[in-house]
mmCIF file of C-alpha atoms in Angstrom:
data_model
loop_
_atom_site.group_PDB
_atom_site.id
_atom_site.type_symbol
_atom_site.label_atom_id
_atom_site.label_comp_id
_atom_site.label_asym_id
_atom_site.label_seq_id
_atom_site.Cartn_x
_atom_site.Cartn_y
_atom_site.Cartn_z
ATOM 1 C CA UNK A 12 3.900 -11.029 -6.024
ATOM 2 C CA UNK A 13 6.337 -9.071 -3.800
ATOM 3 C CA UNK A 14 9.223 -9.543 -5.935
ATOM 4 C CA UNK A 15 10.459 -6.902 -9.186
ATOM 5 C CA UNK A 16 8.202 -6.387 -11.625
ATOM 6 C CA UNK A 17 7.503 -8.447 -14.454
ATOM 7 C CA UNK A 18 10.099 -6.387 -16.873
ATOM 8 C CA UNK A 19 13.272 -7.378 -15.209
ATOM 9 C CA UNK A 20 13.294 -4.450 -12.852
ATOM 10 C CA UNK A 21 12.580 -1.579 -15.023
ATOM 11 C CA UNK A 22 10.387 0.978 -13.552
ATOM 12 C CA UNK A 23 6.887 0.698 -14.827
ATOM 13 C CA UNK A 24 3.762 2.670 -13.467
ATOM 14 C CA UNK A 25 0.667 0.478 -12.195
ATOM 15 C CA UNK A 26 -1.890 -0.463 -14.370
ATOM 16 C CA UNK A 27 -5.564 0.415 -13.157
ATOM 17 C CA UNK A 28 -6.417 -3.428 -13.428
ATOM 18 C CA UNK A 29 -3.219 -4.570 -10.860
ATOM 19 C CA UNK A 30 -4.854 -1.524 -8.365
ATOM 20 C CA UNK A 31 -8.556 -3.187 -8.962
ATOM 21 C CA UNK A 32 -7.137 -6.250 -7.926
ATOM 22 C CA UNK A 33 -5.128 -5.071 -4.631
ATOM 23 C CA UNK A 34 -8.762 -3.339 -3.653
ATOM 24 C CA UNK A 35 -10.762 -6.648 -4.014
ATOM 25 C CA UNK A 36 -8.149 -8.384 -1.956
ATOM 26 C CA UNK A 37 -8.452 -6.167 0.571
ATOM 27 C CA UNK A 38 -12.354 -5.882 0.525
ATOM 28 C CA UNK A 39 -12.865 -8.191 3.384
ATOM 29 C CA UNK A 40 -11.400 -5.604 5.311
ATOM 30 C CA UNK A 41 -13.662 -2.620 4.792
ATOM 31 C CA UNK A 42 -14.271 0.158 2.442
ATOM 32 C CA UNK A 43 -11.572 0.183 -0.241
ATOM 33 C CA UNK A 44 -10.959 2.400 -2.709
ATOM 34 C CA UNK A 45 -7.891 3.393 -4.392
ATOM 35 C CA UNK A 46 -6.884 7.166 -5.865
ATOM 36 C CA UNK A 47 -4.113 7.630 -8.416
ATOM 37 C CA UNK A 48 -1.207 9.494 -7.786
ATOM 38 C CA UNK A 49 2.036 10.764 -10.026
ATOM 39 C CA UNK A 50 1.175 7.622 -12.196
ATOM 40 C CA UNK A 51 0.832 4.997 -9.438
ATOM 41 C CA UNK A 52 -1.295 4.314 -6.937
ATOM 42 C CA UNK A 53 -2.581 4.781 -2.972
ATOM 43 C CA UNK A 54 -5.080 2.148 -1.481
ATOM 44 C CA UNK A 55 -7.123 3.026 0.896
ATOM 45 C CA UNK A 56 -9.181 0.589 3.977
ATOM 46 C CA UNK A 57 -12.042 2.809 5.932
ATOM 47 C CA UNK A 58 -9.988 6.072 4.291
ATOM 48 C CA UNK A 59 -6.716 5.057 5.719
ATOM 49 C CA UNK A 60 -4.059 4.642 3.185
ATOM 50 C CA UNK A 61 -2.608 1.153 3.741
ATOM 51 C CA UNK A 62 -0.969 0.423 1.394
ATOM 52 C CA UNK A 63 1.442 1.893 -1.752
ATOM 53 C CA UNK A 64 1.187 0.562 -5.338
ATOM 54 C CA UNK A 65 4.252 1.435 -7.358
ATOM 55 C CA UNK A 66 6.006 -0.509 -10.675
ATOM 56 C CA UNK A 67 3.272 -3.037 -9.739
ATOM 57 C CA UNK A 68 4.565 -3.877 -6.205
ATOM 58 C CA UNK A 69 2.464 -3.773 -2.389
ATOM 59 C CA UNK A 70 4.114 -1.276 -0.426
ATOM 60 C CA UNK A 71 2.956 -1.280 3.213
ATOM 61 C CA UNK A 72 4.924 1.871 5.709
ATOM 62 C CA UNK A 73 6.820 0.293 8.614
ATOM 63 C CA UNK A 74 4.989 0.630 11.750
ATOM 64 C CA UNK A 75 6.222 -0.509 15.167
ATOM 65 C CA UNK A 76 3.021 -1.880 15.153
ATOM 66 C CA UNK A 77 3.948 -4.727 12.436
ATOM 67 C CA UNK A 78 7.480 -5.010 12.926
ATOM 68 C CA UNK A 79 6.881 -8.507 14.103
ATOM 69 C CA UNK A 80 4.595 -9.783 11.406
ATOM 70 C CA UNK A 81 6.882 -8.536 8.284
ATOM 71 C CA UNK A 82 10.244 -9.203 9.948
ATOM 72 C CA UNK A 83 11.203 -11.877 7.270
ATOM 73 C CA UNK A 84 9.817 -9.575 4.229
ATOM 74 C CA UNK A 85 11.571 -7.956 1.572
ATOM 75 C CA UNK A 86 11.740 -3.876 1.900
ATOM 76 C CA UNK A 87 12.357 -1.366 -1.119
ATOM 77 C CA UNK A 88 11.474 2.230 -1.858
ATOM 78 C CA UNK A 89 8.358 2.777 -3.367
ATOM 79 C CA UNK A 90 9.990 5.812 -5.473
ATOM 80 C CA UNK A 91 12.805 8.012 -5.234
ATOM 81 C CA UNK A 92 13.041 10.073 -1.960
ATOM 82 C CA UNK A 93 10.563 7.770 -0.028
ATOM 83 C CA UNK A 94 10.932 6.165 3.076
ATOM 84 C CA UNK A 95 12.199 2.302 2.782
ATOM 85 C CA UNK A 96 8.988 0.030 3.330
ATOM 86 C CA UNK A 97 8.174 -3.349 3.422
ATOM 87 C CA UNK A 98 6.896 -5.374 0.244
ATOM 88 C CA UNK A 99 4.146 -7.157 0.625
ATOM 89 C CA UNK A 100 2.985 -10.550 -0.799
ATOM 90 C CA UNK A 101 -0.564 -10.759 -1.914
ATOM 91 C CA UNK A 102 -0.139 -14.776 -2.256
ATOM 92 C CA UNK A 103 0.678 -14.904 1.216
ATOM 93 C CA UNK A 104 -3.307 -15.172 2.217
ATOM 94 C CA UNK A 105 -2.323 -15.666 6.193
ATOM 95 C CA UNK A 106 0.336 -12.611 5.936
ATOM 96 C CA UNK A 107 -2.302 -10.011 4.642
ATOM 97 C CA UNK A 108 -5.376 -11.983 7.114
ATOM 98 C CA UNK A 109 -3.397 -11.126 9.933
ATOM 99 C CA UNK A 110 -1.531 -7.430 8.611
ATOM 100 C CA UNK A 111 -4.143 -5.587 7.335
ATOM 101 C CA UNK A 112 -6.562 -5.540 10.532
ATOM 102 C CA UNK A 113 -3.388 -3.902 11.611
ATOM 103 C CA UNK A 114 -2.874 -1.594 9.000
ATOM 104 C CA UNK A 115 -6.239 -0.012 9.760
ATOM 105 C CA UNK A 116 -5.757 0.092 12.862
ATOM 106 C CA UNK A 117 -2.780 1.917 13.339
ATOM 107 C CA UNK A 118 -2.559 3.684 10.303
ATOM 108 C CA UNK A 119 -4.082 7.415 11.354
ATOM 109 C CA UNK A 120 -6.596 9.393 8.773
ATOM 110 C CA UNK A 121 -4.716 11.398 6.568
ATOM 111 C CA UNK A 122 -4.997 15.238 7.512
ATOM 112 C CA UNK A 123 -8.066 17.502 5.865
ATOM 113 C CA UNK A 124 -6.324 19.529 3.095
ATOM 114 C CA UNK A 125 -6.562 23.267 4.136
ATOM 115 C CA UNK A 126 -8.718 24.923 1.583
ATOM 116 C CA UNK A 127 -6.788 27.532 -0.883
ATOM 117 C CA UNK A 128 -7.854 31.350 -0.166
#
């Protein structure tokens, strides 16, 4: 599930039903919820973003943290101008067991927005 997109590589946004399934993957891991953004999507664990969702690929930030766990994964830019970050498989059921305790953990809260005067 980590490779290019079913269309060969062209860029497609997410569909809502690829982000529904990310989020029950991830369920086992605590409160998940998902928010669209510029046609793709961000998926939150216990309000942490963990992960990125863009032309219907897992995008997961490098951390120090899990430099160990994803050092045989493929890496690609989620869009143009982002950071490079690792892809990750959803098939690989002992990958994501063992990355996204991780993820939450070391992923911080994302700063309160300051409200507009």
């Amino acid at each position: 599930m980590a490779g290019a997109p079913e269309d060969g590589g062209l860029n497609l946004a997410t569909t809502q039903e690829f982000a529904d399934k990310v989020c029950r993957r991830m369920a086992p891991f605590g409160d998940v919820r998902s928010r669209k953004m510029f046609g793709e999507y961000l998926v939150y664990v216990n309000e942490r973003p963990v992960l990125t969702l863009c032309d219907g690929r897992v995008f997961v930030k490098k951390l120090p943290q899990i430099a160990n766990l994803m050092a045989g994964a493929e890496c690609g830019y989620p869009y143009e101008g982002a950071k490079e970050a690792y892809l990750l498989d959803l098939g690989d059921d002992a990958l994501v067991d063992a990355l996204l305790p991780l993820l939450v953990e070391h992923t911080p809260l994302p700063k309160p927005r300051k409200k507009a005067k």
